Short mmCIF file of C-alpha atoms in Angstrom, two decimals:
data_model
loop_
_atom_site.label_atom_id
_atom_site.label_comp_id
_atom_site.label_asym_id
_atom_site.label_seq_id
_atom_site.Cartn_x
_atom_site.Cartn_y
_atom_site.Cartn_z
CA GLN A 72 101.38 181.32 80.89
CA LYS A 73 99.96 178.26 78.72
CA GLU A 74 98.99 175.20 80.11
CA VAL A 75 101.40 173.18 77.51
CA GLU A 76 104.69 174.61 76.82
CA GLN A 77 106.83 173.41 73.68
CA ASP A 78 109.87 174.72 72.11
CA PRO A 79 109.04 175.49 68.43
CA GLY A 80 112.60 174.67 67.39
CA PRO A 81 113.11 174.40 64.42
CA LEU A 82 115.34 171.58 65.15
CA SER A 83 117.68 169.76 62.42
CA VAL A 84 119.38 166.55 62.65
CA PRO A 85 121.30 164.27 60.33
CA GLU A 86 119.66 161.11 59.24
CA GLY A 87 119.86 158.06 61.65
CA ALA A 88 119.96 160.39 64.79
CA ILE A 89 118.03 160.06 67.62
CA VAL A 90 115.63 162.81 68.12
CA SER A 91 114.37 164.05 71.56
CA LEU A 92 111.07 166.18 71.81
CA ASN A 93 109.71 167.48 75.00
CA CYS A 94 106.63 169.25 76.46
CA THR A 95 105.88 170.43 80.10
CA TYR A 96 102.67 171.17 81.51
CA SER A 97 101.07 172.87 84.46
CA ASN A 98 97.62 171.29 84.91
CA SER A 99 98.04 168.43 87.17
CA ALA A 100 94.61 166.95 85.95
CA PHE A 101 96.14 165.93 82.56
CA GLN A 102 95.77 162.12 82.40
CA TYR A 103 95.96 161.50 78.61
CA PHE A 104 99.01 162.30 76.80
CA MET A 105 99.55 162.33 73.00
CA TRP A 106 101.83 163.04 70.35
CA TYR A 107 100.53 164.27 66.84
CA ARG A 108 102.56 164.53 63.79
CA GLN A 109 101.77 167.28 61.05
CA TYR A 110 103.03 167.42 57.75
CA SER A 111 102.95 170.64 55.83
CA ARG A 112 99.28 171.88 54.49
CA LYS A 113 98.00 168.69 56.40
CA GLY A 114 95.84 167.90 59.63
CA PRO A 115 97.74 166.50 62.64
CA GLU A 116 97.30 162.82 62.68
CA LEU A 117 97.99 160.66 66.18
CA LEU A 118 101.09 159.17 66.57
CA MET A 119 101.50 157.81 70.17
CA TYR A 120 99.06 158.07 73.00
CA THR A 121 99.67 157.18 76.76
CA TYR A 122 97.44 157.25 79.79
CA SER A 123 98.90 158.49 82.81
CA SER A 124 102.87 157.82 83.48
CA GLY A 125 105.00 155.41 82.04
CA ASN A 126 106.66 154.47 78.49
CA LYS A 127 105.11 153.40 75.59
CA GLU A 128 107.07 151.89 72.22
CA ASP A 129 105.95 151.72 68.78
CA GLY A 130 108.84 150.90 66.11
CA ARG A 131 110.87 153.76 66.23
CA PHE A 132 109.06 155.79 68.45
CA THR A 133 108.88 156.17 72.18
CA ALA A 134 106.74 158.28 74.44
CA GLN A 135 107.54 158.70 77.95
CA VAL A 136 105.26 160.54 80.46
CA ASP A 137 107.04 161.62 83.89
CA LYS A 138 103.90 162.92 85.79
CA SER A 139 105.79 163.99 88.89
CA SER A 140 107.91 166.73 86.79
CA LYS A 141 104.83 167.54 84.36
CA TYR A 142 107.19 166.59 81.68
CA ILE A 143 106.62 164.34 78.71
CA SER A 144 109.02 163.19 75.76
CA LEU A 145 108.77 161.68 72.45
CA PHE A 146 112.03 159.78 71.17
CA ILE A 147 112.53 158.94 67.54
CA ARG A 148 115.33 156.33 66.82
CA ASP A 149 116.83 156.26 63.65
CA SER A 150 115.59 159.50 62.23
CA GLN A 151 114.58 159.36 58.39
CA PRO A 152 114.08 162.12 56.19
CA SER A 153 110.28 161.15 55.97
CA ASP A 154 110.08 161.95 59.92
CA SER A 155 110.53 165.90 58.88
CA ALA A 156 107.30 167.51 60.09
CA THR A 157 105.90 169.44 62.99
CA TYR A 158 105.16 167.35 66.25
CA LEU A 159 102.48 168.54 68.73
CA CYS A 160 102.06 167.16 72.23
CA ALA A 161 98.61 167.17 73.35
CA MET A 162 97.08 166.75 76.64
CA SER A 163 93.44 166.11 78.31
CA ALA A 164 92.06 165.48 81.82
CA VAL A 165 89.95 162.98 83.17
CA GLY A 166 86.43 163.46 82.44
CA ASN A 167 87.22 165.82 79.76
CA THR A 168 88.36 163.13 77.39
CA GLY A 169 88.56 164.44 73.95
CA LYS A 170 89.07 167.98 74.75
CA LEU A 171 92.93 168.23 73.75
CA ILE A 172 95.06 171.07 74.83
CA PHE A 173 98.06 171.33 72.33
CA GLY A 174 101.49 172.51 72.47
CA GLN A 175 102.90 175.07 70.15
CA GLY A 176 104.77 172.21 68.04
CA THR A 177 108.37 171.61 67.22
CA THR A 178 109.27 171.50 63.56
CA LEU A 179 111.68 168.95 62.85
CA GLN A 180 113.86 168.53 59.82
CA VAL A 181 115.82 165.16 59.34
CA LYS A 182 118.58 165.90 56.46
CA PRO A 183 119.63 162.95 54.30
CA ASP B 251 88.77 155.11 54.29
CA ALA B 252 87.02 157.18 56.84
CA ARG B 253 88.05 160.59 57.09
CA VAL B 254 87.03 164.16 58.20
CA THR B 255 85.93 166.45 55.29
CA GLN B 256 86.47 170.34 55.52
CA THR B 257 85.27 172.98 52.76
CA PRO B 258 86.68 175.14 51.41
CA ARG B 259 90.20 174.14 51.29
CA ASP B 260 91.37 177.71 50.72
CA LYS B 261 89.39 180.93 51.09
CA VAL B 262 90.32 184.38 50.28
CA THR B 263 87.90 187.35 51.07
CA GLU B 264 87.60 190.99 51.95
CA MET B 265 87.50 192.34 55.30
CA GLY B 266 83.63 192.55 56.65
CA GLN B 267 82.60 189.74 54.43
CA GLU B 268 80.93 186.67 56.01
CA VAL B 269 82.83 183.37 55.85
CA THR B 270 81.39 179.73 56.45
CA MET B 271 83.54 176.85 56.93
CA ARG B 272 81.87 173.28 56.71
CA CYS B 273 83.06 169.98 58.36
CA GLN B 274 81.86 166.62 58.08
CA PRO B 275 82.86 164.51 60.85
CA ILE B 276 83.66 160.48 60.73
CA LEU B 277 80.28 158.60 60.79
CA GLY B 278 79.76 157.33 64.20
CA HIS B 279 81.94 159.93 66.11
CA ASN B 280 80.19 161.96 68.75
CA THR B 281 82.40 164.72 69.35
CA VAL B 282 83.23 167.71 66.95
CA PHE B 283 86.06 170.29 67.46
CA TRP B 284 87.08 173.28 65.76
CA TYR B 285 90.61 174.67 66.26
CA ARG B 286 92.47 177.38 64.68
CA GLN B 287 96.05 177.47 63.96
CA THR B 288 98.38 180.20 63.60
CA MET B 289 102.60 180.53 63.81
CA LYS B 290 102.18 182.61 66.64
CA GLN B 291 99.49 180.90 69.04
CA GLY B 292 99.87 177.16 67.59
CA LEU B 293 96.48 175.18 67.76
CA GLU B 294 93.89 177.11 69.70
CA LEU B 295 90.44 175.38 70.59
CA LEU B 296 87.43 177.60 69.37
CA ALA B 297 84.49 175.29 70.37
CA TYR B 298 83.49 171.80 70.82
CA PHE B 299 80.19 169.76 70.48
CA ARG B 300 79.30 166.36 72.04
CA ASN B 301 76.21 164.60 70.46
CA ARG B 302 75.57 167.71 68.86
CA ALA B 303 75.55 169.93 72.01
CA PRO B 304 77.57 172.73 72.17
CA LEU B 305 80.08 171.76 75.44
CA ASP B 306 82.63 174.66 75.38
CA ASP B 307 82.86 177.71 73.15
CA SER B 308 84.91 179.83 75.56
CA GLY B 309 87.75 179.95 72.91
CA MET B 310 85.57 181.76 70.25
CA PRO B 311 85.05 186.10 69.88
CA LYS B 312 81.54 185.63 70.76
CA ASP B 313 80.78 188.84 68.71
CA ARG B 314 81.83 187.53 65.41
CA PHE B 315 82.26 183.87 65.63
CA SER B 316 79.33 181.19 65.62
CA ALA B 317 79.52 177.42 65.60
CA GLU B 318 76.72 175.02 64.95
CA MET B 319 75.88 171.22 64.28
CA PRO B 320 72.54 171.21 62.11
CA ASP B 321 72.77 167.48 62.37
CA ALA B 322 75.37 164.55 62.98
CA THR B 323 76.92 164.87 59.43
CA LEU B 324 77.50 168.59 59.52
CA ALA B 325 79.42 170.99 61.48
CA THR B 326 79.77 174.86 60.55
CA LEU B 327 81.89 177.72 61.73
CA LYS B 328 80.79 180.96 60.67
CA ILE B 329 82.50 184.42 60.90
CA GLN B 330 80.60 187.55 60.52
CA PRO B 331 82.24 190.20 59.75
CA SER B 332 85.76 188.73 59.12
CA GLU B 333 88.79 190.74 59.91
CA PRO B 334 92.45 190.35 58.88
CA ARG B 335 93.41 188.98 62.27
CA ASP B 336 91.34 185.72 61.45
CA SER B 337 93.35 184.88 58.85
CA ALA B 338 94.51 181.29 59.90
CA VAL B 339 94.19 177.86 59.51
CA TYR B 340 90.84 176.35 60.66
CA PHE B 341 90.70 172.59 61.49
CA CYS B 342 87.73 170.39 62.24
CA ALA B 343 88.36 167.10 64.11
CA SER B 344 86.19 164.26 65.46
CA GLY B 345 86.42 161.57 67.87
CA GLN B 346 84.73 159.15 70.12
CA THR B 347 84.58 160.30 73.90
CA THR B 348 85.67 156.96 75.32
CA ALA B 349 88.79 157.15 72.81
CA GLY B 350 90.31 160.58 73.29
CA GLU B 351 92.06 160.46 70.06
CA LEU B 352 90.85 163.07 67.34
CA PHE B 353 90.89 162.77 63.74
CA PHE B 354 91.49 165.82 61.96
CA GLY B 355 90.52 167.22 58.59
CA GLU B 356 92.78 168.60 56.13
CA GLY B 357 91.96 172.31 57.32
CA SER B 358 90.63 175.36 55.78
CA ARG B 359 93.12 178.13 54.96
CA LEU B 360 91.29 181.56 55.57
CA THR B 361 93.11 184.89 54.37
CA VAL B 362 90.99 188.13 55.18
CA LEU B 363 92.32 191.20 53.19
#
């Protein structure tokens, strides 16, 4: 079993929809939680970064961490065609900062 | 605009040949990572360095892969001999240990025939 599980999708939604992306993990030492976005033939780029539990909002994006359930989510409001990409969750443990373990990635397509 | 630079962007080679991929991390970053991405496995950590010292290379097939940082501006990943199963996109990423954020290069797409 992988340390981080993520449904690869693909996920297809109409423009303007609310998108929910999720990951589960097994390592209780993970304290740093990130979401990366990757466009085709490009490297991943950081989208959201949270430490420990709670919510974080940035524009149309909201990241949630529930450490008790070992579950993290990314919500995208008012989705746009430009949001079409692969979204990867990533996590690292305290003392191991920078060593990120990634989920498989979920491919999202937002249709106009 | 600081960025991680990787070469080559694309490489096609024959089985058994040596392949070397290079990475220039962002100036001032003290951690460098090599990841491999495939459709089946996603992003897998191969090796990483902190202050040029190798910290963890447990993700690399030791018999054929090697990773080095000859200086702070260059990281290399070498495969010798290459095999078809090594076909993947190899990413280099750099960061600062206090921040946790990694900055990725655009990747080296390797095809071994």
